[in-house]
């Protein structure tokens, strides 16, 4: 169930009076608008997403490079140990 501004005004007008109901409805509208503006600042834009995609690609490439270096080092050490033991 949604309550529009007009519905809220009419409900409050019968309880509070014309001036107070109008002031309260305007206050609620201002709060909602300010909350929406604050929330809009936390949304990701296309440029934010593009920046993250580029950064993820860089990290992925670096990780693959270091994994290759690590495994080559491990294989080299293993081969060297096996050759030392077999001598």
JSON list of C-alpha atoms in Angstrom, two decimals:
[
{"chain": "A", "resi": 1, "resn": "UNK", "atom": "CA", "xyz": [0.00, 0.00, 0.00]},
{"chain": "A", "resi": 2, "resn": "UNK", "atom": "CA", "xyz": [1.48, 3.32, -1.04]},
{"chain": "A", "resi": 3, "resn": "UNK", "atom": "CA", "xyz": [0.51, 6.68, 0.32]},
{"chain": "A", "resi": 4, "resn": "UNK", "atom": "CA", "xyz": [0.91, 9.62, -2.02]},
{"chain": "A", "resi": 5, "resn": "UNK", "atom": "CA", "xyz": [1.72, 13.11, -0.84]},
{"chain": "A", "resi": 6, "resn": "UNK", "atom": "CA", "xyz": [-1.88, 14.19, -1.39]},
{"chain": "A", "resi": 7, "resn": "UNK", "atom": "CA", "xyz": [-3.21, 11.24, 0.63]},
{"chain": "A", "resi": 8, "resn": "UNK", "atom": "CA", "xyz": [-0.78, 11.97, 3.44]},
{"chain": "A", "resi": 9, "resn": "UNK", "atom": "CA", "xyz": [-1.74, 15.64, 3.40]},
{"chain": "A", "resi": 10, "resn": "UNK", "atom": "CA", "xyz": [-5.44, 14.84, 3.57]},
{"chain": "A", "resi": 11, "resn": "UNK", "atom": "CA", "xyz": [-4.97, 12.39, 6.45]},
{"chain": "A", "resi": 12, "resn": "UNK", "atom": "CA", "xyz": [-2.85, 14.84, 8.42]},
{"chain": "A", "resi": 13, "resn": "UNK", "atom": "CA", "xyz": [-5.09, 17.81, 7.62]},
{"chain": "A", "resi": 14, "resn": "UNK", "atom": "CA", "xyz": [-8.03, 16.21, 9.38]},
{"chain": "A", "resi": 15, "resn": "UNK", "atom": "CA", "xyz": [-5.88, 15.46, 12.46]},
{"chain": "A", "resi": 16, "resn": "UNK", "atom": "CA", "xyz": [-3.53, 18.48, 12.67]},
{"chain": "A", "resi": 17, "resn": "UNK", "atom": "CA", "xyz": [-5.02, 21.24, 10.60]},
{"chain": "A", "resi": 18, "resn": "UNK", "atom": "CA", "xyz": [-4.09, 22.79, 7.27]},
{"chain": "A", "resi": 19, "resn": "UNK", "atom": "CA", "xyz": [-0.88, 24.65, 8.16]},
{"chain": "A", "resi": 20, "resn": "UNK", "atom": "CA", "xyz": [0.64, 21.90, 10.31]},
{"chain": "A", "resi": 21, "resn": "UNK", "atom": "CA", "xyz": [-0.22, 19.16, 7.81]},
{"chain": "A", "resi": 22, "resn": "UNK", "atom": "CA", "xyz": [1.39, 21.13, 4.97]},
{"chain": "A", "resi": 23, "resn": "UNK", "atom": "CA", "xyz": [4.53, 21.73, 7.05]},
{"chain": "A", "resi": 24, "resn": "UNK", "atom": "CA", "xyz": [4.80, 18.07, 8.02]},
{"chain": "A", "resi": 25, "resn": "UNK", "atom": "CA", "xyz": [4.32, 16.85, 4.43]},
{"chain": "A", "resi": 26, "resn": "UNK", "atom": "CA", "xyz": [6.97, 19.28, 3.19]},
{"chain": "A", "resi": 27, "resn": "UNK", "atom": "CA", "xyz": [9.35, 18.10, 5.92]},
{"chain": "A", "resi": 28, "resn": "UNK", "atom": "CA", "xyz": [8.83, 14.47, 4.94]},
{"chain": "A", "resi": 29, "resn": "UNK", "atom": "CA", "xyz": [9.38, 15.29, 1.26]},
{"chain": "A", "resi": 30, "resn": "UNK", "atom": "CA", "xyz": [12.63, 17.13, 2.08]},
{"chain": "A", "resi": 31, "resn": "UNK", "atom": "CA", "xyz": [13.88, 14.19, 4.16]},
{"chain": "A", "resi": 32, "resn": "UNK", "atom": "CA", "xyz": [13.08, 11.73, 1.39]},
{"chain": "A", "resi": 33, "resn": "UNK", "atom": "CA", "xyz": [14.80, 13.91, -1.22]},
{"chain": "A", "resi": 34, "resn": "UNK", "atom": "CA", "xyz": [17.92, 14.37, 0.91]},
{"chain": "A", "resi": 35, "resn": "UNK", "atom": "CA", "xyz": [18.05, 10.62, 1.61]},
{"chain": "A", "resi": 36, "resn": "UNK", "atom": "CA", "xyz": [17.77, 9.88, -2.12]},
{"chain": "A", "resi": 37, "resn": "UNK", "atom": "CA", "xyz": [20.59, 12.34, -2.90]},
{"chain": "A", "resi": 38, "resn": "UNK", "atom": "CA", "xyz": [22.81, 10.64, -0.32]},
{"chain": "A", "resi": 39, "resn": "UNK", "atom": "CA", "xyz": [22.03, 7.22, -1.75]},
{"chain": "A", "resi": 40, "resn": "UNK", "atom": "CA", "xyz": [22.72, 8.40, -5.30]},
{"chain": "A", "resi": 41, "resn": "UNK", "atom": "CA", "xyz": [26.30, 9.19, -4.28]},
{"chain": "A", "resi": 42, "resn": "UNK", "atom": "CA", "xyz": [26.89, 5.57, -3.31]},
{"chain": "A", "resi": 43, "resn": "UNK", "atom": "CA", "xyz": [25.87, 4.08, -6.67]},
{"chain": "A", "resi": 44, "resn": "UNK", "atom": "CA", "xyz": [28.60, 2.87, -9.01]},
{"chain": "A", "resi": 45, "resn": "UNK", "atom": "CA", "xyz": [28.86, 4.71, -12.32]},
{"chain": "A", "resi": 46, "resn": "UNK", "atom": "CA", "xyz": [30.02, 3.26, -15.62]},
{"chain": "A", "resi": 47, "resn": "UNK", "atom": "CA", "xyz": [33.44, 4.84, -15.14]},
{"chain": "A", "resi": 48, "resn": "UNK", "atom": "CA", "xyz": [33.73, 3.25, -11.67]},
{"chain": "A", "resi": 49, "resn": "UNK", "atom": "CA", "xyz": [32.91, -0.16, -13.10]},
{"chain": "A", "resi": 50, "resn": "UNK", "atom": "CA", "xyz": [35.34, 0.31, -16.00]},
{"chain": "A", "resi": 51, "resn": "UNK", "atom": "CA", "xyz": [38.09, 1.32, -13.56]},
{"chain": "A", "resi": 52, "resn": "UNK", "atom": "CA", "xyz": [37.46, -1.81, -11.50]},
{"chain": "A", "resi": 53, "resn": "UNK", "atom": "CA", "xyz": [37.49, -4.01, -14.62]},
{"chain": "A", "resi": 54, "resn": "UNK", "atom": "CA", "xyz": [40.87, -2.60, -15.66]},
{"chain": "A", "resi": 55, "resn": "UNK", "atom": "CA", "xyz": [42.25, -3.03, -12.16]},
{"chain": "A", "resi": 56, "resn": "UNK", "atom": "CA", "xyz": [41.00, -6.64, -11.97]},
{"chain": "A", "resi": 57, "resn": "UNK", "atom": "CA", "xyz": [42.66, -7.41, -15.32]},
{"chain": "A", "resi": 58, "resn": "UNK", "atom": "CA", "xyz": [45.97, -6.01, -14.05]},
{"chain": "A", "resi": 59, "resn": "UNK", "atom": "CA", "xyz": [45.80, -7.98, -10.82]},
{"chain": "A", "resi": 60, "resn": "UNK", "atom": "CA", "xyz": [44.88, -11.13, -12.73]},
{"chain": "A", "resi": 61, "resn": "UNK", "atom": "CA", "xyz": [47.86, -10.74, -15.08]},
{"chain": "A", "resi": 62, "resn": "UNK", "atom": "CA", "xyz": [50.21, -10.13, -12.15]},
{"chain": "A", "resi": 63, "resn": "UNK", "atom": "CA", "xyz": [48.85, -13.13, -10.29]},
{"chain": "A", "resi": 64, "resn": "UNK", "atom": "CA", "xyz": [49.33, -15.42, -13.30]},
{"chain": "A", "resi": 65, "resn": "UNK", "atom": "CA", "xyz": [52.88, -14.12, -13.74]},
{"chain": "A", "resi": 66, "resn": "UNK", "atom": "CA", "xyz": [53.80, -14.74, -10.10]},
{"chain": "A", "resi": 67, "resn": "UNK", "atom": "CA", "xyz": [52.14, -18.16, -10.10]},
{"chain": "A", "resi": 68, "resn": "UNK", "atom": "CA", "xyz": [54.30, -19.10, -13.09]},
{"chain": "A", "resi": 69, "resn": "UNK", "atom": "CA", "xyz": [57.44, -17.84, -11.34]},
{"chain": "A", "resi": 70, "resn": "UNK", "atom": "CA", "xyz": [56.52, -19.71, -8.14]},
{"chain": "A", "resi": 71, "resn": "UNK", "atom": "CA", "xyz": [55.86, -23.02, -9.90]},
{"chain": "A", "resi": 72, "resn": "UNK", "atom": "CA", "xyz": [59.00, -22.77, -12.01]},
{"chain": "A", "resi": 73, "resn": "UNK", "atom": "CA", "xyz": [60.98, -22.17, -8.81]},
{"chain": "A", "resi": 74, "resn": "UNK", "atom": "CA", "xyz": [59.34, -25.13, -7.11]},
{"chain": "A", "resi": 75, "resn": "UNK", "atom": "CA", "xyz": [60.01, -27.41, -10.08]},
{"chain": "A", "resi": 76, "resn": "UNK", "atom": "CA", "xyz": [63.64, -26.23, -10.22]},
{"chain": "A", "resi": 77, "resn": "UNK", "atom": "CA", "xyz": [64.18, -26.93, -6.52]},
{"chain": "A", "resi": 78, "resn": "UNK", "atom": "CA", "xyz": [62.49, -30.32, -6.79]},
{"chain": "A", "resi": 79, "resn": "UNK", "atom": "CA", "xyz": [64.59, -31.31, -9.81]},
{"chain": "A", "resi": 80, "resn": "UNK", "atom": "CA", "xyz": [67.77, -30.11, -8.08]},
{"chain": "A", "resi": 81, "resn": "UNK", "atom": "CA", "xyz": [66.94, -32.11, -4.94]},
{"chain": "A", "resi": 82, "resn": "UNK", "atom": "CA", "xyz": [66.19, -35.24, -6.95]},
{"chain": "A", "resi": 83, "resn": "UNK", "atom": "CA", "xyz": [69.46, -34.91, -8.86]},
{"chain": "A", "resi": 84, "resn": "UNK", "atom": "CA", "xyz": [71.40, -34.42, -5.60]},
{"chain": "A", "resi": 85, "resn": "UNK", "atom": "CA", "xyz": [69.79, -37.45, -4.02]},
{"chain": "A", "resi": 86, "resn": "UNK", "atom": "CA", "xyz": [70.43, -39.66, -7.07]},
{"chain": "A", "resi": 87, "resn": "UNK", "atom": "CA", "xyz": [74.16, -38.84, -7.22]}
]
